[in-house]
Coordinates of C-alpha atoms in Angstrom, one line a residue:
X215 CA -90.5 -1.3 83.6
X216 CA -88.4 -3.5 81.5
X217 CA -85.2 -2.6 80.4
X218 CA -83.7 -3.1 76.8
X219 CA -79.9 -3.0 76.9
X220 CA -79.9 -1.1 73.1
X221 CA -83.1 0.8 73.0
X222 CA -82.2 1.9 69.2
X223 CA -81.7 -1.3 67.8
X224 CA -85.0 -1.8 69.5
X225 CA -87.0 0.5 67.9
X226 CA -85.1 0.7 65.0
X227 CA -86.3 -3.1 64.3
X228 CA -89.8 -1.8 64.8
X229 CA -89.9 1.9 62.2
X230 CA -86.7 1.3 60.1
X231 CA -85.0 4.4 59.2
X232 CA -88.0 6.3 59.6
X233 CA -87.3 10.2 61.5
X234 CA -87.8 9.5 65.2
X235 CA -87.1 11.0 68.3
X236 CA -83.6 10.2 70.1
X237 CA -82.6 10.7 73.8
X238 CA -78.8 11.3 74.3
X239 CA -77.0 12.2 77.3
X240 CA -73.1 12.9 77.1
X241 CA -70.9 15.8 78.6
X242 CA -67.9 18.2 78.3
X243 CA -65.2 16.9 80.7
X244 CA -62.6 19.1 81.3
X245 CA -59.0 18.1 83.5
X246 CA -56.9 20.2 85.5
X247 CA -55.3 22.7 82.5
X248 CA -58.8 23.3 81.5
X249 CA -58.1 21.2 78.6
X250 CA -61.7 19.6 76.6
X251 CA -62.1 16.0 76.2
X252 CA -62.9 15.1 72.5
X253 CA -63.7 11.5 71.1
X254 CA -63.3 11.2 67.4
X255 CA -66.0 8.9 66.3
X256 CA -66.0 6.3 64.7
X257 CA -69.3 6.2 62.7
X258 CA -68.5 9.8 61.2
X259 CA -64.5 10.4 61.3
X260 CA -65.2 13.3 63.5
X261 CA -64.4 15.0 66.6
X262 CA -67.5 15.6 69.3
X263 CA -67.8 15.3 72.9
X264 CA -68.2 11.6 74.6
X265 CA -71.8 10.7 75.3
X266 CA -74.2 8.5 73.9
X267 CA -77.9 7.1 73.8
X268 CA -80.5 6.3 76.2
X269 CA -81.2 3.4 77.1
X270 CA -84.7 2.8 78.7
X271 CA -84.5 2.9 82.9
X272 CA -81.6 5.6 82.6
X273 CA -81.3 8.8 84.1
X274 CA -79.7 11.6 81.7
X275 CA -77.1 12.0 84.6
X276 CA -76.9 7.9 84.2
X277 CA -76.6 7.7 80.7
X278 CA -73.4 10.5 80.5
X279 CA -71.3 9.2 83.2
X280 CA -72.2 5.6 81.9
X281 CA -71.2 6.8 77.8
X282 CA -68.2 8.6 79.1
X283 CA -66.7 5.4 80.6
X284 CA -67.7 3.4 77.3
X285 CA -65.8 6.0 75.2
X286 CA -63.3 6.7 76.9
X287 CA -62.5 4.2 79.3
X288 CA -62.5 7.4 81.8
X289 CA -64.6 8.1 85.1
X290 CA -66.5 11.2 85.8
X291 CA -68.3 13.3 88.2
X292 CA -71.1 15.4 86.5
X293 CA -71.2 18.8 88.2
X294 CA -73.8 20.5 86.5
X295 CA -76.6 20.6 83.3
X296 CA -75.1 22.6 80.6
X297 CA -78.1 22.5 78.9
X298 CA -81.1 20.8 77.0
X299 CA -80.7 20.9 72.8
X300 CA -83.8 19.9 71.1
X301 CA -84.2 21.1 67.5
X302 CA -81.7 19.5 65.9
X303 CA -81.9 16.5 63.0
X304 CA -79.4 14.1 61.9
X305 CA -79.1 11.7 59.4
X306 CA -76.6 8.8 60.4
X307 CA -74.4 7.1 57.4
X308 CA -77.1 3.5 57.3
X309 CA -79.5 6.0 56.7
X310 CA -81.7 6.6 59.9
X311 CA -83.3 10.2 60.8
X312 CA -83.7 11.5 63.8
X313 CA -84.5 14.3 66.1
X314 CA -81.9 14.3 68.5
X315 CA -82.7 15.6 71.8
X316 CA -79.3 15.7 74.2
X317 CA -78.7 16.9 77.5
X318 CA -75.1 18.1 77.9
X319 CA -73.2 18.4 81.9
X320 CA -70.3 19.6 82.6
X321 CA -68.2 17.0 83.8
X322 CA -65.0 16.6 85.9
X323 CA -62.7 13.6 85.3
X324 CA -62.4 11.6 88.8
X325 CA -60.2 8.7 87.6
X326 CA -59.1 6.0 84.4
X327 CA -57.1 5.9 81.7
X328 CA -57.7 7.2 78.5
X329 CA -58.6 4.4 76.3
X330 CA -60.1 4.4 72.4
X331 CA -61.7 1.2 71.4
X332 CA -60.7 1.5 67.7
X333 CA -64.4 1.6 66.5
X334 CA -66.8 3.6 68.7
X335 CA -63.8 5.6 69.4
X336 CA -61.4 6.1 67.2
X337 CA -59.0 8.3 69.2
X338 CA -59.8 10.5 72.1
X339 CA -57.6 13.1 73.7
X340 CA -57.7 16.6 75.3
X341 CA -57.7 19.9 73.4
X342 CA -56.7 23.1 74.5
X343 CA -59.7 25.5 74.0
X344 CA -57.8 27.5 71.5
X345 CA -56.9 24.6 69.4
X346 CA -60.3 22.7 69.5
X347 CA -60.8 21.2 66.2
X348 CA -64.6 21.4 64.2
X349 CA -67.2 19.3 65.9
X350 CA -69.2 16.9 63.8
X351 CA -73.0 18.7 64.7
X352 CA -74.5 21.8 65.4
X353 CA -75.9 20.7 69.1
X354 CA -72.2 19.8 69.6
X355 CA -71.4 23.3 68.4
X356 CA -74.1 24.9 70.9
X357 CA -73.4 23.0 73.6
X358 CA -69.3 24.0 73.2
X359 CA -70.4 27.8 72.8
X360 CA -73.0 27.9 75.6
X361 CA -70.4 25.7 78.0
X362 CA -67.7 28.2 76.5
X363 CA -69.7 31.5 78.2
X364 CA -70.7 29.8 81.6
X365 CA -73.7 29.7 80.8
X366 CA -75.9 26.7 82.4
X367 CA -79.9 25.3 82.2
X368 CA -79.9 26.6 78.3
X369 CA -82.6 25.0 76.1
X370 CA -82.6 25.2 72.4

């Protein structure tokens, strides 16, 4: 199998902005005062957890611990699936649809600094649970309230 290095720019080239399906992998990271790692994004001014796309050859578990270092410029250790969140549809600001399908871990920080490039990540930081601020989608939301109860393997 050959690998593309930015499987949406890829297809995007072929459909457009037509709706499509989208694989992303990404995962809530947590340090030792049980303290949330957010990213604020940079394509939407808002807070969610680090993660990102698929890229064709990857592993979910690839992709997260692969994102998370992109984002954040920090190194994790993916302890678990949180879950699987399927039914969910975005519309990005250049005006691409998708049905996002993400697989969320739960994910302990092993090394790095924090680091925010400016433009995929505007700032990132860690948030007590009682002072997380709103998260820019609903599968963010699910994945928060499902890592939140302890539950793990949920599909949605």
């Amino acid at each position: 199998m050959k690998e593309n290095p930015n499987y949406i720019r890829f297809i995007r080239e072929k459909v457009g902005n037509d709706l499509l399906f989208l694989n992303f992998a990404g995962g809530i990271i947590y340090n030792e005062k049980n303290e949330i790692l957010l990213q604020k994004r940079g394509d939407r001014n808002a807070w969610g957890f680090p993660g990102g796309a698929m890229e064709l050859g990857e592993s979910a578990e690839e992709t997260a611990i692969r994102e998370i270092f992109e984002e954040t410029g920090l190194t994790v250790n993916v302890e678990h699936l949180i879950g699987v969140y399927t039914k969910y549809f975005d519309k990005y600001p250049n005006g691409d649809e998708a049905q996002t399908i993400a697989f969320f871990f739960q994910c302990k920080l092993v090394s790095g600094e924090i680091v925010a490039d400016g433009a995929e990540s505007l700032e990132v930081r860690f948030f007590a649970v009682e002072d997380l601020p709103p998260l820019f989608n609903a599968q963010h939301e699910d994945a928060l309230k499902d890592w939140l109860s302890n539950k793990v393997g949920n599909y949605r």
